[in-house]
Amino acid sequence: IVFVTQNLNKIEDAKKLLPEFEIEHVDFNIPEIQSLDSKEIVENKIQYAYDKIQKPCFVMDASLFLDCLNGFPGPFIKWFLDVLKPEGLAHMAEKMGNSKCTARTIVGYIDAAGEVKFFEGIQKGLIVPPRGEKDFGWGPIFQPENDTRTFAEMDRAEKFQKSMRAVAIAKLRDYLKLNKQGNFGYVNFDDEQLV
């Protein structure tokens, strides 16, 4: 299965979360439309990727919605991180007196017929001062609900138990298995493997 991304960390995660698939990494810049609707962004990205490579593939997009900013920045989080850095986001949430947030990942998959499917993972949590070094992006400031550690303080296996990316990719995996899509290594996929 083809994963179109420029983020090598996401490739490593996908390989761990989809061990029964051979992941082909395709790396090129996908123009990102400006929208507050994450699904619209993913749909645009997956259509662009499919038009360019002409084969089934998937993309993903992560958003972070801060309660102190009425849900902003959402899908604009990467630009906020570029300017403010994780420390600045944590400081802003602290100064505004509300550290609650929601992290959301949407995976978009397009099949050979050009049909697009969406798979979503959501995790509520808190924005905290940066802690840990085991994650990237806003992982050092995101403390998932019902935990005392940030994503960056967890090892990969622990993070996957709570990660919105893991939930979205698991939904993609289940869909691909159920619909017998993709390359399942060098063996034919059969119904017995669904059990």
GROMACS .gro file of C-alpha atoms in nm:
model
  195
    1ILE     CA    1   0.000   0.000   0.000
    2VAL     CA    2   0.132   0.345  -0.091
    3PHE     CA    3   0.165   0.612   0.178
    4VAL     CA    4   0.226   0.963   0.046
    5THR     CA    5   0.399   1.180   0.306
    6GLN     CA    6   0.712   1.384   0.362
    7ASN     CA    7   0.719   1.295   0.732
    8LEU     CA    8   0.955   1.001   0.799
    9ASN     CA    9   0.820   0.965   1.156
   10LYS     CA   10   0.474   0.896   1.014
   11ILE     CA   11   0.620   0.632   0.781
   12GLU     CA   12   0.782   0.452   1.076
   13ASP     CA   13   0.453   0.464   1.268
   14ALA     CA   14   0.258   0.330   0.969
   15LYS     CA   15   0.501   0.040   0.925
   16LYS     CA   16   0.458  -0.056   1.291
   17LEU     CA   17   0.081  -0.016   1.280
   18LEU     CA   18   0.035  -0.200   0.949
   19PRO     CA   19   0.280  -0.492   0.982
   20GLU     CA   20   0.081  -0.714   0.747
   21PHE     CA   21   0.127  -0.466   0.460
   22GLU     CA   22   0.427  -0.371   0.257
   23ILE     CA   23   0.433   0.011   0.281
   24GLU     CA   24   0.564   0.191  -0.024
   25HIS     CA   25   0.670   0.542   0.071
   26VAL     CA   26   0.617   0.813  -0.190
   27ASP     CA   27   0.763   1.150  -0.096
   28PHE     CA   28   0.652   1.469  -0.266
   29ASN     CA   29   0.502   1.795  -0.151
   30ILE     CA   30   0.122   1.805  -0.166
   31PRO     CA   31  -0.024   2.156  -0.180
   32GLU     CA   32  -0.250   2.203   0.121
   33ILE     CA   33  -0.567   2.405   0.082
   34GLN     CA   34  -0.654   2.650   0.358
   35SER     CA   35  -0.963   2.526   0.537
   36LEU     CA   36  -1.087   2.473   0.891
   37ASP     CA   37  -1.242   2.146   0.770
   38SER     CA   38  -0.980   1.871   0.812
   39LYS     CA   39  -1.178   1.630   0.597
   40GLU     CA   40  -1.181   1.877   0.308
   41ILE     CA   41  -0.802   1.915   0.340
   42VAL     CA   42  -0.750   1.537   0.338
   43GLU     CA   43  -0.984   1.491   0.041
   44ASN     CA   44  -0.790   1.750  -0.157
   45LYS     CA   45  -0.455   1.593  -0.060
   46ILE     CA   46  -0.557   1.239  -0.150
   47GLN     CA   47  -0.701   1.345  -0.485
   48TYR     CA   48  -0.381   1.535  -0.566
   49ALA     CA   49  -0.168   1.232  -0.471
   50TYR     CA   50  -0.382   0.993  -0.676
   51ASP     CA   51  -0.374   1.220  -0.982
   52LYS     CA   52   0.006   1.231  -0.956
   53ILE     CA   53   0.087   0.862  -0.897
   54GLN     CA   54  -0.222   0.699  -1.053
   55LYS     CA   55  -0.254   0.421  -0.796
   56PRO     CA   56  -0.434   0.353  -0.467
   57CYS     CA   57  -0.271   0.535  -0.177
   58PHE     CA   58  -0.332   0.702   0.155
   59VAL     CA   59  -0.246   1.032   0.321
   60MET     CA   60  -0.304   1.163   0.670
   61ASP     CA   61  -0.353   1.494   0.839
   62ALA     CA   62  -0.330   1.578   1.209
   63SER     CA   63  -0.509   1.865   1.380
   64LEU     CA   64  -0.493   2.005   1.731
   65PHE     CA   65  -0.792   2.197   1.864
   66LEU     CA   66  -0.726   2.415   2.170
   67ASP     CA   67  -1.023   2.493   2.392
   68CYS     CA   68  -0.864   2.826   2.494
   69LEU     CA   69  -0.883   2.935   2.126
   70ASN     CA   70  -1.234   2.799   2.062
   71GLY     CA   71  -1.093   2.505   1.866
   72PHE     CA   72  -0.825   2.693   1.676
   73PRO     CA   73  -0.568   2.622   1.527
   74GLY     CA   74  -0.710   2.281   1.425
   75PRO     CA   75  -0.561   2.189   1.087
   76PHE     CA   76  -0.335   2.498   1.097
   77ILE     CA   77  -0.133   2.348   1.384
   78LYS     CA   78   0.184   2.295   1.180
   79TRP     CA   79   0.211   2.667   1.106
   80PHE     CA   80   0.150   2.752   1.472
   81LEU     CA   81   0.429   2.511   1.564
   82ASP     CA   82   0.663   2.667   1.306
   83VAL     CA   83   0.613   3.012   1.456
   84LEU     CA   84   0.543   2.953   1.826
   85LYS     CA   85   0.721   2.619   1.880
   86PRO     CA   86   0.574   2.374   2.134
   87GLU     CA   87   0.690   2.595   2.423
   88GLY     CA   88   0.494   2.892   2.286
   89LEU     CA   89   0.175   2.690   2.246
   90ALA     CA   90   0.204   2.559   2.602
   91HIS     CA   91   0.271   2.910   2.734
   92MET     CA   92  -0.032   3.048   2.546
   93ALA     CA   93  -0.266   2.781   2.686
   94GLU     CA   94  -0.134   2.843   3.037
   95LYS     CA   95  -0.177   3.222   3.010
   96MET     CA   96  -0.532   3.181   2.877
   97GLY     CA   97  -0.618   2.954   3.172
   98ASN     CA   98  -0.749   2.657   2.974
   99SER     CA   99  -0.520   2.372   2.871
  100LYS     CA  100  -0.788   2.133   2.738
  101CYS     CA  101  -0.753   2.023   2.377
  102THR     CA  102  -0.855   1.761   2.123
  103ALA     CA  103  -0.614   1.591   1.884
  104ARG     CA  104  -0.756   1.449   1.562
  105THR     CA  105  -0.605   1.246   1.279
  106ILE     CA  106  -0.784   1.179   0.954
  107VAL     CA  107  -0.650   0.921   0.710
  108GLY     CA  108  -0.773   0.943   0.354
  109TYR     CA  109  -0.752   0.637   0.128
  110ILE     CA  110  -0.831   0.628  -0.243
  111ASP     CA  111  -0.882   0.297  -0.423
  112ALA     CA  112  -0.816   0.200  -0.785
  113ALA     CA  113  -1.163   0.321  -0.886
  114GLY     CA  114  -1.095   0.665  -0.737
  115GLU     CA  115  -1.331   0.618  -0.442
  116VAL     CA  116  -1.219   0.803  -0.128
  117LYS     CA  117  -1.270   0.671   0.225
  118PHE     CA  118  -1.193   0.853   0.550
  119PHE     CA  119  -1.079   0.706   0.883
  120GLU     CA  120  -1.064   0.919   1.196
  121GLY     CA  121  -0.899   0.896   1.535
  122ILE     CA  122  -0.965   1.140   1.820
  123GLN     CA  123  -0.787   1.183   2.154
  124LYS     CA  124  -0.873   1.440   2.418
  125GLY     CA  125  -0.600   1.575   2.641
  126LEU     CA  126  -0.418   1.871   2.792
  127ILE     CA  127  -0.151   2.109   2.666
  128VAL     CA  128   0.136   2.104   2.918
  129PRO     CA  129   0.492   2.242   2.931
  130PRO     CA  130   0.719   2.032   2.707
  131ARG     CA  131   0.831   1.699   2.855
  132GLY     CA  132   1.006   1.403   2.696
  133GLU     CA  133   1.202   1.340   2.379
  134LYS     CA  134   1.042   1.028   2.229
  135ASP     CA  135   0.797   1.202   1.995
  136PHE     CA  136   0.787   1.477   1.734
  137GLY     CA  137   0.576   1.784   1.656
  138TRP     CA  138   0.346   1.870   1.944
  139GLY     CA  139   0.397   1.532   2.116
  140PRO     CA  140   0.608   1.687   2.396
  141ILE     CA  141   0.320   1.917   2.501
  142PHE     CA  142   0.024   1.679   2.451
  143GLN     CA  143  -0.080   1.482   2.759
  144PRO     CA  144  -0.360   1.242   2.667
  145GLU     CA  145  -0.667   1.213   2.885
  146ASN     CA  146  -0.630   0.976   3.182
  147ASP     CA  147  -0.249   0.981   3.172
  148THR     CA  148   0.020   1.182   3.349
  149ARG     CA  149   0.274   1.161   3.063
  150THR     CA  150   0.303   1.338   2.731
  151PHE     CA  151   0.327   1.143   2.406
  152ALA     CA  152   0.699   1.230   2.407
  153GLU     CA  153   0.745   1.058   2.745
  154MET     CA  154   0.595   0.730   2.619
  155ASP     CA  155   0.766   0.464   2.415
  156ARG     CA  156   0.603   0.386   2.080
  157ALA     CA  157   0.404   0.087   2.205
  158GLU     CA  158   0.257   0.291   2.491
  159LYS     CA  159   0.177   0.583   2.263
  160PHE     CA  160  -0.002   0.356   2.017
  161GLN     CA  161  -0.242   0.258   2.296
  162LYS     CA  162  -0.365   0.620   2.311
  163SER     CA  163  -0.271   0.774   1.976
  164MET     CA  164  -0.536   0.918   1.748
  165ARG     CA  165  -0.306   0.826   1.455
  166ALA     CA  166  -0.305   0.462   1.569
  167VAL     CA  167  -0.686   0.459   1.586
  168ALA     CA  168  -0.722   0.609   1.235
  169ILE     CA  169  -0.466   0.368   1.086
  170ALA     CA  170  -0.630   0.069   1.262
  171LYS     CA  171  -0.960   0.167   1.096
  172LEU     CA  172  -0.781   0.186   0.759
  173ARG     CA  173  -0.623  -0.157   0.821
  174ASP     CA  174  -0.961  -0.311   0.905
  175TYR     CA  175  -1.116  -0.161   0.593
  176LEU     CA  176  -0.834  -0.286   0.368
  177LYS     CA  177  -0.855  -0.637   0.513
  178LEU     CA  178  -1.233  -0.650   0.487
  179ASN     CA  179  -1.225  -0.526   0.128
  180LYS     CA  180  -0.914  -0.725   0.034
  181GLN     CA  181  -0.727  -0.415  -0.080
  182GLY     CA  182  -0.353  -0.371  -0.097
  183ASN     CA  183  -0.055  -0.605  -0.103
  184PHE     CA  184  -0.050  -0.846   0.190
  185GLY     CA  185   0.313  -0.946   0.154
  186TYR     CA  186   0.381  -1.232  -0.086
  187VAL     CA  187   0.085  -1.449   0.003
  188ASN     CA  188  -0.275  -1.430  -0.117
  189PHE     CA  189  -0.518  -1.290   0.132
  190ASP     CA  190  -0.805  -1.526   0.216
  191ASP     CA  191  -1.112  -1.510   0.437
  192GLU     CA  192  -0.950  -1.724   0.708
  193GLN     CA  193  -0.719  -1.433   0.787
  194LEU     CA  194  -1.020  -1.224   0.893
  195VAL     CA  195  -1.066  -1.440   1.205
   0.00000   0.00000   0.00000
